[in-house]
Amino acid sequence: MRKKNYLILLLLFVVILLFLFAGLSLAQQVEQTNPGQNTQIQQQKDSEKIFASFKNIKEETGTYVFLAWMWLSIAVLIWILRLKIKEAERLYHLKFFSPPKK
Amino acid sequence: MDRRKMSIRVWFDERLGLSNIVRFLTEKSVPQHKYSFWYYTGSAILLFFIIQVVTGFMLICYYKPTLDGANESVARIITEVPLGWVIRSVHSWSATFMIAFAFIHLFGIWIVKSYQRSRELTWMTGFFLLIISLLFGFTGYLLPWDELSLSATKVGTDIPRSIPVVGAWVTKLLRGGEDVTSDTITRFFGIHVSILPVLLFILLAIHVYLIQRHGMSVPLSEERKDKEVKTLPFWPNFVFREMIVWLILAGILFSVALFFPPSLDKKADLMAPAPEGVKPEWYFLFLFQTLKIFPAKILFIYGDTIAVFVILLAGVLIFFLPLIDNKPGEKKGRAITFLAYLTLLYALLMTIWSLL
C-alpha cells in the first residue's frame, strides 16, 4: 500500500512536470508559427534576448560534474536515511523510547 | 551539576529548553494510511520557500530596482556574475515549484477534507499563504524589467480597475501612479523583499502552530474504518522520510534549473506598444483565460467587472470552505469534493486553452 502511495505521488509529480513542459513548449511553438509576424522583427528580438549559458568549457564541465556528484550524494543520503528509518521503526516497535510501565 | 562534564548540548538546553521541543516532536505522531503522501506536500512548499530566500539574498547583492539599472543588473547577473544565471534560474524555477505544490497542497486538503472541525483556521491561514505566494510571483515578474514583464504587469495591474468605486484607486496604489513606471519597480521590489516575506513569516508561524496544536488530520474514509489508524512518531521516523522527499525535490529543481534557465528579453520601453500575445505566468493563465471568455458587456455591466467579481466570489467561497462544508460525510460534503475535482479540471483546461 505504501509503495502504491509513493508511485501515485511520483506519477502525479511527473504528470505536473510534463504538463508544465508541454505548456512551455506549446507556447514556444505557437510563438514560432504565429502567422503575420515579421520574421525580421522576430530575429531582431531574438538577437536582443539574453540567453543564459555556460561562459566556457571549464564552467560547463564543472557544472555537469557537480550535477553527477549531487545525484550520487542524494542516492547515498537516501540509502543512509532508509537505514535510519528502518532502525527508527525497529526501536519504535520495541517501544524503546516509551516511558517504563508503572 | 559538575561543570567539567557539561557538554555544549546541555549548555544550550539549559538556556533554550531544546529538550522540551525534542520531546514534543517525539511525542507528536503522524497517522499512517493510504493518503499519507499528502502530508509531504506542505513541507515541500517550505523547502522551496527556503531556497527562494537563499537565492533571493544572493540576487539582491547585484540587482538594482531602478528604471535604468533593473534590466542591466539582471543582464549582468546572467552574463558576468559567476554562475549568476544558475542562481537566477534556481530562483525562477523554485517559484514555479513552490506555487505548483501550494496548489497541490490546497487541492489535497480540499479532497481529503483536512479542514474539518477545529482545523478551519489552518485552512484559512493556508489560503492566505497561497495568495501571498501568488503575489510573490506577480511582484517578482516585473523585476527584470523586460518587454514581457512590463506588458504582463500593465495587464495585471489594470484588472482591478474594473472593480467599481475602488478599482481605479487599487490600480493606482499598485502602480504608484496612473501608469507602470520606475515607481512601480521600486514599489514591487519593496513589496517583494520586505512586506510579503514579513506577512508570510507571520502567517506561516500561525499556520504551523495550528498544525502542532491540532495534529495531523485523518481523512473521513479512514476514520470510519473499524480498525485503529496506525501512527508513527514525527521525530525521527516521519522527519527522515521528509528528508528523502526534500533531497529528491532539491535534486530535480537544480537539474531543471541547469537545463532550462530563463532568458532575459529586451529592456522594456515605456513608449512602445505591448507585444502581441502577452501572457502572464502559468499560475495566472486560468484566471487570464476566464477574463477573456466573458463578453464585453452583459446587460448594462461590463464583462470585465462581472468576471472579476466571479473570481473574487470563488476566492471567498474557497476561503470559507470549512464553514460551508460542515457536514463532510453527507451528500453536501460529497458534492463539495466533486467540486474540487471540477475546479482542478477547469483550471487545467483553461490553462491549456490560454496556451493555444
mmCIF file of N, CA and C in Angstrom, chain A residues 1-2 5-6 8-10 12-13 16-17 19-24 26-27 30 34-37 45 48-55 59 63-64 66-67 70-71 73-74 77-78 81-82 84-85 88-90 92 97, chain B residues 32-35 37-38 40 75 78-81 83 85 93 96-97 101 104 147 231-233 236-237 240-241 243-244 247-249 251-252 254-256 258-266 275 282 348 351-352 355-356:
data_model
loop_
_atom_site.group_PDB
_atom_site.id
_atom_site.type_symbol
_atom_site.label_atom_id
_atom_site.label_comp_id
_atom_site.label_asym_id
_atom_site.label_seq_id
_atom_site.Cartn_x
_atom_site.Cartn_y
_atom_site.Cartn_z
ATOM 1 N N MET A 1 0.843 -1.210 0.000
ATOM 2 C CA MET A 1 0.000 0.000 0.000
ATOM 3 C C MET A 1 0.884 1.268 0.000
ATOM 4 N N ARG A 2 2.016 1.208 0.783
ATOM 5 C CA ARG A 2 2.892 2.361 0.875
ATOM 6 C C ARG A 2 3.576 2.616 -0.475
ATOM 7 N N ASN A 5 1.302 4.343 -2.758
ATOM 8 C CA ASN A 5 1.191 5.789 -2.480
ATOM 9 C C ASN A 5 2.370 6.548 -3.046
ATOM 10 N N TYR A 6 3.580 5.961 -2.883
ATOM 11 C CA TYR A 6 4.769 6.624 -3.423
ATOM 12 C C TYR A 6 4.664 6.716 -4.943
ATOM 13 N N ILE A 8 1.908 6.768 -6.727
ATOM 14 C CA ILE A 8 0.889 7.767 -7.085
ATOM 15 C C ILE A 8 1.488 9.169 -6.988
ATOM 16 N N LEU A 9 2.226 9.418 -5.903
ATOM 17 C CA LEU A 9 2.832 10.744 -5.712
ATOM 18 C C LEU A 9 3.833 11.036 -6.824
ATOM 19 N N LEU A 10 4.637 10.017 -7.143
ATOM 20 C CA LEU A 10 5.640 10.201 -8.200
ATOM 21 C C LEU A 10 4.959 10.463 -9.541
ATOM 22 N N LEU A 12 1.971 11.654 -10.074
ATOM 23 C CA LEU A 12 1.349 12.990 -10.034
ATOM 24 C C LEU A 12 2.382 14.063 -10.329
ATOM 25 N N PHE A 13 3.534 13.925 -9.715
ATOM 26 C CA PHE A 13 4.606 14.893 -9.908
ATOM 27 C C PHE A 13 5.078 14.889 -11.357
ATOM 28 N N ILE A 16 2.522 16.566 -13.574
ATOM 29 C CA ILE A 16 2.559 18.034 -13.451
ATOM 30 C C ILE A 16 3.767 18.596 -14.192
ATOM 31 N N LEU A 17 4.907 17.934 -14.041
ATOM 32 C CA LEU A 17 6.114 18.393 -14.748
ATOM 33 C C LEU A 17 5.904 18.336 -16.256
ATOM 34 N N PHE A 19 3.142 18.385 -17.837
ATOM 35 C CA PHE A 19 2.147 19.414 -18.170
ATOM 36 C C PHE A 19 2.828 20.775 -18.310
ATOM 37 N N LEU A 20 3.703 21.072 -17.345
ATOM 38 C CA LEU A 20 4.405 22.366 -17.374
ATOM 39 C C LEU A 20 5.280 22.479 -18.622
ATOM 40 N N PHE A 21 6.061 21.402 -18.877
ATOM 41 C CA PHE A 21 6.951 21.437 -20.038
ATOM 42 C C PHE A 21 6.165 21.470 -21.345
ATOM 43 N N ALA A 22 5.066 20.694 -21.379
ATOM 44 C CA ALA A 22 4.223 20.701 -22.579
ATOM 45 C C ALA A 22 3.678 22.094 -22.816
ATOM 46 N N GLY A 23 3.251 22.721 -21.747
ATOM 47 C CA GLY A 23 2.730 24.073 -21.852
ATOM 48 C C GLY A 23 3.775 25.041 -22.364
ATOM 49 N N LEU A 24 4.987 24.919 -21.823
ATOM 50 C CA LEU A 24 6.075 25.812 -22.228
ATOM 51 C C LEU A 24 6.428 25.602 -23.694
ATOM 52 N N LEU A 26 4.561 24.231 -26.016
ATOM 53 C CA LEU A 26 3.419 24.638 -26.847
ATOM 54 C C LEU A 26 3.463 26.147 -27.063
ATOM 55 N N ALA A 27 3.700 26.859 -25.974
ATOM 56 C CA ALA A 27 3.735 28.328 -26.053
ATOM 57 C C ALA A 27 4.834 28.770 -27.003
ATOM 58 N N VAL A 30 3.760 27.968 -30.597
ATOM 59 C CA VAL A 30 2.741 28.922 -31.050
ATOM 60 C C VAL A 30 3.408 30.234 -31.428
ATOM 61 N N ASN A 34 3.282 31.585 -35.334
ATOM 62 C CA ASN A 34 2.201 32.575 -35.368
ATOM 63 C C ASN A 34 2.222 33.334 -36.685
ATOM 64 N N PRO A 35 1.147 33.241 -37.483
ATOM 65 C CA PRO A 35 1.188 33.878 -38.808
ATOM 66 C C PRO A 35 1.109 35.389 -38.689
ATOM 67 N N GLY A 36 1.606 36.060 -39.666
ATOM 68 C CA GLY A 36 1.529 37.520 -39.712
ATOM 69 C C GLY A 36 2.674 38.203 -38.994
ATOM 70 N N GLN A 37 3.536 37.453 -38.306
ATOM 71 C CA GLN A 37 4.644 38.099 -37.603
ATOM 72 C C GLN A 37 5.812 38.283 -38.545
ATOM 73 N N LYS A 45 14.410 40.621 -32.379
ATOM 74 C CA LYS A 45 14.001 40.449 -30.972
ATOM 75 C C LYS A 45 14.828 39.357 -30.336
ATOM 76 N N GLU A 48 18.242 40.345 -29.428
ATOM 77 C CA GLU A 48 18.341 41.226 -28.272
ATOM 78 C C GLU A 48 18.074 40.482 -26.977
ATOM 79 N N LYS A 49 17.588 39.269 -27.092
ATOM 80 C CA LYS A 49 17.349 38.442 -25.916
ATOM 81 C C LYS A 49 18.684 37.960 -25.389
ATOM 82 N N ILE A 50 18.760 37.838 -24.066
ATOM 83 C CA ILE A 50 19.991 37.290 -23.486
ATOM 84 C C ILE A 50 19.661 35.883 -23.002
ATOM 85 N N PHE A 51 20.342 34.912 -23.550
ATOM 86 C CA PHE A 51 20.120 33.529 -23.151
ATOM 87 C C PHE A 51 21.201 33.134 -22.152
ATOM 88 N N ALA A 52 20.771 32.517 -21.070
ATOM 89 C CA ALA A 52 21.718 32.062 -20.059
ATOM 90 C C ALA A 52 22.455 30.841 -20.571
ATOM 91 N N SER A 53 23.752 30.862 -20.432
ATOM 92 C CA SER A 53 24.515 29.693 -20.879
ATOM 93 C C SER A 53 25.867 29.689 -20.180
ATOM 94 N N PHE A 54 26.602 28.604 -20.359
ATOM 95 C CA PHE A 54 27.931 28.498 -19.768
ATOM 96 C C PHE A 54 28.884 29.444 -20.498
ATOM 97 N N LYS A 55 29.800 30.026 -19.733
ATOM 98 C CA LYS A 55 30.722 31.000 -20.339
ATOM 99 C C LYS A 55 31.859 30.318 -21.058
ATOM 100 N N GLU A 59 33.529 25.906 -17.143
ATOM 101 C CA GLU A 59 32.313 26.084 -16.335
ATOM 102 C C GLU A 59 31.298 24.991 -16.650
ATOM 103 N N THR A 63 30.000 22.174 -14.032
ATOM 104 C CA THR A 63 28.592 22.087 -13.657
ATOM 105 C C THR A 63 28.070 20.663 -13.826
ATOM 106 N N TYR A 64 28.458 20.002 -14.929
ATOM 107 C CA TYR A 64 27.995 18.620 -15.137
ATOM 108 C C TYR A 64 28.578 17.682 -14.091
ATOM 109 N N PHE A 66 29.380 18.623 -11.066
ATOM 110 C CA PHE A 66 28.627 18.934 -9.849
ATOM 111 C C PHE A 66 27.289 18.210 -9.857
ATOM 112 N N LEU A 67 26.623 18.209 -11.017
ATOM 113 C CA LEU A 67 25.307 17.551 -11.139
ATOM 114 C C LEU A 67 25.411 16.066 -10.839
ATOM 115 N N MET A 70 26.073 15.628 -7.213
ATOM 116 C CA MET A 70 24.862 15.923 -6.448
ATOM 117 C C MET A 70 23.931 14.706 -6.422
ATOM 118 N N TRP A 71 23.686 14.095 -7.593
ATOM 119 C CA TRP A 71 22.767 12.953 -7.628
ATOM 120 C C TRP A 71 23.355 11.739 -6.923
ATOM 121 N N SER A 73 25.397 11.921 -4.367
ATOM 122 C CA SER A 73 25.249 12.244 -2.931
ATOM 123 C C SER A 73 23.823 12.008 -2.478
ATOM 124 N N ILE A 74 22.869 12.401 -3.328
ATOM 125 C CA ILE A 74 21.451 12.207 -2.969
ATOM 126 C C ILE A 74 21.158 10.718 -2.814
ATOM 127 N N LEU A 77 22.740 9.517 0.423
ATOM 128 C CA LEU A 77 21.995 10.033 1.581
ATOM 129 C C LEU A 77 20.649 9.311 1.739
ATOM 130 N N ILE A 78 19.993 9.048 0.619
ATOM 131 C CA ILE A 78 18.702 8.328 0.685
ATOM 132 C C ILE A 78 18.916 6.928 1.238
ATOM 133 N N LEU A 81 19.436 7.289 4.905
ATOM 134 C CA LEU A 81 18.172 7.639 5.572
ATOM 135 C C LEU A 81 17.240 6.433 5.659
ATOM 136 N N ARG A 82 17.248 5.595 4.622
ATOM 137 C CA ARG A 82 16.410 4.396 4.660
ATOM 138 C C ARG A 82 16.870 3.454 5.779
ATOM 139 N N LYS A 84 18.346 4.457 8.503
ATOM 140 C CA LYS A 84 17.957 5.119 9.762
ATOM 141 C C LYS A 84 16.446 4.956 10.011
ATOM 142 N N ILE A 85 15.671 4.990 8.928
ATOM 143 C CA ILE A 85 14.216 4.811 9.081
ATOM 144 C C ILE A 85 13.937 3.404 9.606
ATOM 145 N N ALA A 88 14.824 3.312 13.206
ATOM 146 C CA ALA A 88 13.852 4.075 13.998
ATOM 147 C C ALA A 88 12.548 3.289 14.137
ATOM 148 N N GLU A 89 12.122 2.625 13.054
ATOM 149 C CA GLU A 89 10.885 1.818 13.092
ATOM 150 C C GLU A 89 11.061 0.653 14.072
ATOM 151 N N ARG A 90 12.235 0.035 14.009
ATOM 152 C CA ARG A 90 12.507 -1.117 14.886
ATOM 153 C C ARG A 90 12.435 -0.687 16.350
ATOM 154 N N TYR A 92 10.909 1.910 17.524
ATOM 155 C CA TYR A 92 9.529 2.336 17.843
ATOM 156 C C TYR A 92 8.670 1.128 18.178
ATOM 157 N N PHE A 97 11.623 4.027 23.272
ATOM 158 C CA PHE A 97 11.610 5.373 23.848
ATOM 159 C C PHE A 97 10.395 5.611 24.732
ATOM 160 N N GLN B 32 -0.769 7.011 9.742
ATOM 161 C CA GLN B 32 -0.307 6.269 8.575
ATOM 162 C C GLN B 32 -1.503 5.609 7.906
ATOM 163 N N HIS B 33 -1.770 5.996 6.663
ATOM 164 C CA HIS B 33 -2.881 5.427 5.892
ATOM 165 C C HIS B 33 -2.574 5.664 4.425
ATOM 166 N N LYS B 34 -3.538 5.281 3.564
ATOM 167 C CA LYS B 34 -3.234 5.354 2.136
ATOM 168 C C LYS B 34 -3.146 6.791 1.594
ATOM 169 N N TYR B 35 -3.581 7.771 2.349
ATOM 170 C CA TYR B 35 -3.490 9.168 1.903
ATOM 171 C C TYR B 35 -2.337 9.903 2.578
ATOM 172 N N PHE B 37 0.665 10.286 1.810
ATOM 173 C CA PHE B 37 1.602 11.017 0.940
ATOM 174 C C PHE B 37 1.241 12.496 0.855
ATOM 175 N N TRP B 38 -0.026 12.864 1.094
ATOM 176 C CA TRP B 38 -0.415 14.286 1.075
ATOM 177 C C TRP B 38 0.313 15.077 2.173
ATOM 178 N N TYR B 40 3.305 15.207 2.843
ATOM 179 C CA TYR B 40 4.623 15.696 2.446
ATOM 180 C C TYR B 40 4.553 16.998 1.635
ATOM 181 N N ALA B 75 20.905 41.434 -16.565
ATOM 182 C CA ALA B 75 21.775 41.002 -17.666
ATOM 183 C C ALA B 75 23.185 40.719 -17.142
ATOM 184 N N ILE B 78 23.312 37.451 -15.355
ATOM 185 C CA ILE B 78 23.313 36.310 -16.272
ATOM 186 C C ILE B 78 24.656 36.168 -16.970
ATOM 187 N N THR B 79 25.248 37.298 -17.376
ATOM 188 C CA THR B 79 26.421 37.213 -18.260
ATOM 189 C C THR B 79 27.764 37.353 -17.537
ATOM 190 N N GLU B 80 27.815 38.142 -16.478
ATOM 191 C CA GLU B 80 29.108 38.417 -15.853
ATOM 192 C C GLU B 80 29.325 37.715 -14.520
ATOM 193 N N VAL B 81 28.307 37.709 -13.689
ATOM 194 C CA VAL B 81 28.475 37.133 -12.348
ATOM 195 C C VAL B 81 28.675 35.622 -12.477
ATOM 196 N N LEU B 83 28.266 31.977 -12.364
ATOM 197 C CA LEU B 83 27.095 31.130 -12.072
ATOM 198 C C LEU B 83 25.876 31.934 -11.611
ATOM 199 N N TRP B 85 23.596 33.077 -13.556
ATOM 200 C CA TRP B 85 22.448 32.554 -14.299
ATOM 201 C C TRP B 85 21.877 31.313 -13.606
ATOM 202 N N TRP B 93 12.752 28.829 -11.063
ATOM 203 C CA TRP B 93 12.106 27.509 -11.047
ATOM 204 C C TRP B 93 11.563 27.156 -9.661
ATOM 205 N N THR B 96 8.197 28.541 -9.352
ATOM 206 C CA THR B 96 7.227 27.697 -10.072
ATOM 207 C C THR B 96 6.859 26.470 -9.248
ATOM 208 N N PHE B 97 7.880 25.793 -8.716
ATOM 209 C CA PHE B 97 7.626 24.564 -7.944
ATOM 210 C C PHE B 97 6.858 24.884 -6.667
ATOM 211 N N PHE B 101 3.261 23.301 -5.859
ATOM 212 C CA PHE B 101 2.996 22.499 -4.664
ATOM 213 C C PHE B 101 1.961 23.153 -3.756
ATOM 214 N N ILE B 104 -1.174 22.010 -5.221
ATOM 215 C CA ILE B 104 -1.360 20.574 -4.931
ATOM 216 C C ILE B 104 -1.803 20.408 -3.487
ATOM 217 N N GLU B 147 10.453 43.510 -21.806
ATOM 218 C CA GLU B 147 9.201 43.820 -22.525
ATOM 219 C C GLU B 147 8.033 42.995 -22.018
ATOM 220 N N THR B 231 -0.050 4.932 13.664
ATOM 221 C CA THR B 231 0.694 6.203 13.699
ATOM 222 C C THR B 231 2.177 5.905 13.814
ATOM 223 N N LEU B 232 2.971 6.918 13.474
ATOM 224 C CA LEU B 232 4.398 6.811 13.752
ATOM 225 C C LEU B 232 4.879 8.160 14.277
ATOM 226 N N PRO B 233 5.951 8.150 15.072
ATOM 227 C CA PRO B 233 6.412 9.408 15.675
ATOM 228 C C PRO B 233 6.897 10.375 14.617
ATOM 229 N N PRO B 236 11.981 10.523 15.073
ATOM 230 C CA PRO B 236 12.668 10.854 13.826
ATOM 231 C C PRO B 236 12.044 10.186 12.583
ATOM 232 N N ASN B 237 11.054 9.302 12.819
ATOM 233 C CA ASN B 237 10.530 8.461 11.732
ATOM 234 C C ASN B 237 10.017 9.273 10.547
ATOM 235 N N PHE B 240 12.734 11.743 8.832
ATOM 236 C CA PHE B 240 13.671 11.074 7.923
ATOM 237 C C PHE B 240 13.026 10.840 6.563
ATOM 238 N N ARG B 241 11.757 10.479 6.566
ATOM 239 C CA ARG B 241 11.038 10.287 5.302
ATOM 240 C C ARG B 241 10.929 11.608 4.545
ATOM 241 N N MET B 243 12.940 14.074 4.746
ATOM 242 C CA MET B 243 14.271 14.424 4.226
ATOM 243 C C MET B 243 14.506 13.772 2.876
ATOM 244 N N ILE B 244 14.025 12.541 2.705
ATOM 245 C CA ILE B 244 14.179 11.854 1.416
ATOM 246 C C ILE B 244 13.422 12.624 0.337
ATOM 247 N N LEU B 247 15.311 15.791 -0.516
ATOM 248 C CA LEU B 247 16.518 15.553 -1.322
ATOM 249 C C LEU B 247 16.145 15.355 -2.791
ATOM 250 N N ILE B 248 15.095 14.557 -3.029
ATOM 251 C CA ILE B 248 14.697 14.285 -4.415
ATOM 252 C C ILE B 248 14.199 15.564 -5.084
ATOM 253 N N LEU B 249 13.370 16.334 -4.359
ATOM 254 C CA LEU B 249 12.833 17.575 -4.930
ATOM 255 C C LEU B 249 13.949 18.573 -5.217
ATOM 256 N N GLY B 251 17.063 17.896 -5.837
ATOM 257 C CA GLY B 251 17.807 17.380 -6.984
ATOM 258 C C GLY B 251 17.107 17.697 -8.294
ATOM 259 N N ILE B 252 15.788 17.481 -8.322
ATOM 260 C CA ILE B 252 15.021 17.766 -9.539
ATOM 261 C C ILE B 252 15.067 19.264 -9.845
ATOM 262 N N PHE B 254 17.376 21.572 -9.048
ATOM 263 C CA PHE B 254 18.672 22.016 -9.567
ATOM 264 C C PHE B 254 18.922 21.509 -10.977
ATOM 265 N N SER B 255 18.485 20.273 -11.253
ATOM 266 C CA SER B 255 18.675 19.718 -12.598
ATOM 267 C C SER B 255 17.860 20.510 -13.618
ATOM 268 N N VAL B 256 16.595 20.778 -13.303
ATOM 269 C CA VAL B 256 15.738 21.540 -14.216
ATOM 270 C C VAL B 256 16.299 22.956 -14.411
ATOM 271 N N LEU B 258 19.345 23.950 -14.236
ATOM 272 C CA LEU B 258 20.565 23.951 -15.052
ATOM 273 C C LEU B 258 20.263 23.749 -16.529
ATOM 274 N N PHE B 259 19.268 22.927 -16.831
ATOM 275 C CA PHE B 259 18.998 22.615 -18.233
ATOM 276 C C PHE B 259 17.988 23.554 -18.888
ATOM 277 N N PHE B 260 17.154 24.227 -18.095
ATOM 278 C CA PHE B 260 16.127 25.122 -18.651
ATOM 279 C C PHE B 260 16.190 26.496 -17.975
ATOM 280 N N PRO B 261 17.305 27.220 -18.139
ATOM 281 C CA PRO B 261 17.393 28.528 -17.482
ATOM 282 C C PRO B 261 16.522 29.557 -18.205
ATOM 283 N N PRO B 262 15.923 30.489 -17.483
ATOM 284 C CA PRO B 262 15.102 31.509 -18.153
ATOM 285 C C PRO B 262 15.998 32.523 -18.861
ATOM 286 N N SER B 263 15.497 33.059 -19.967
ATOM 287 C CA SER B 263 16.254 34.073 -20.694
ATOM 288 C C SER B 263 15.802 35.458 -20.230
ATOM 289 N N LEU B 264 16.448 36.480 -20.783
ATOM 290 C CA LEU B 264 16.061 37.853 -20.455
ATOM 291 C C LEU B 264 15.732 38.572 -21.754
ATOM 292 N N ASP B 265 14.517 39.122 -21.835
ATOM 293 C CA ASP B 265 14.091 39.833 -23.045
ATOM 294 C C ASP B 265 14.739 41.205 -23.122
ATOM 295 N N LYS B 266 14.440 41.864 -24.239
ATOM 296 C CA LYS B 266 14.918 43.236 -24.451
ATOM 297 C C LYS B 266 14.374 44.142 -23.327
ATOM 298 N N PRO B 275 3.780 44.003 -26.836
ATOM 299 C CA PRO B 275 3.982 42.969 -27.861
ATOM 300 C C PRO B 275 2.753 42.075 -27.963
ATOM 301 N N TRP B 282 2.304 31.014 -15.707
ATOM 302 C CA TRP B 282 1.384 29.884 -15.868
ATOM 303 C C TRP B 282 0.318 29.830 -14.781
ATOM 304 N N LEU B 348 -7.008 23.429 -15.207
ATOM 305 C CA LEU B 348 -6.098 22.805 -16.181
ATOM 306 C C LEU B 348 -6.545 23.097 -17.615
ATOM 307 N N THR B 351 -6.010 26.704 -18.579
ATOM 308 C CA THR B 351 -4.575 26.974 -18.762
ATOM 309 C C THR B 351 -4.130 26.487 -20.142
ATOM 310 N N ILE B 352 -4.562 25.272 -20.505
ATOM 311 C CA ILE B 352 -4.184 24.725 -21.813
ATOM 312 C C ILE B 352 -4.782 25.582 -22.923
ATOM 313 N N LEU B 355 -2.912 28.668 -23.724
ATOM 314 C CA LEU B 355 -1.622 28.487 -24.393
ATOM 315 C C LEU B 355 -1.760 28.228 -25.899
ATOM 316 N N LEU B 356 -2.975 27.885 -26.324
ATOM 317 C CA LEU B 356 -3.190 27.554 -27.741
ATOM 318 C C LEU B 356 -3.324 28.796 -28.604
#
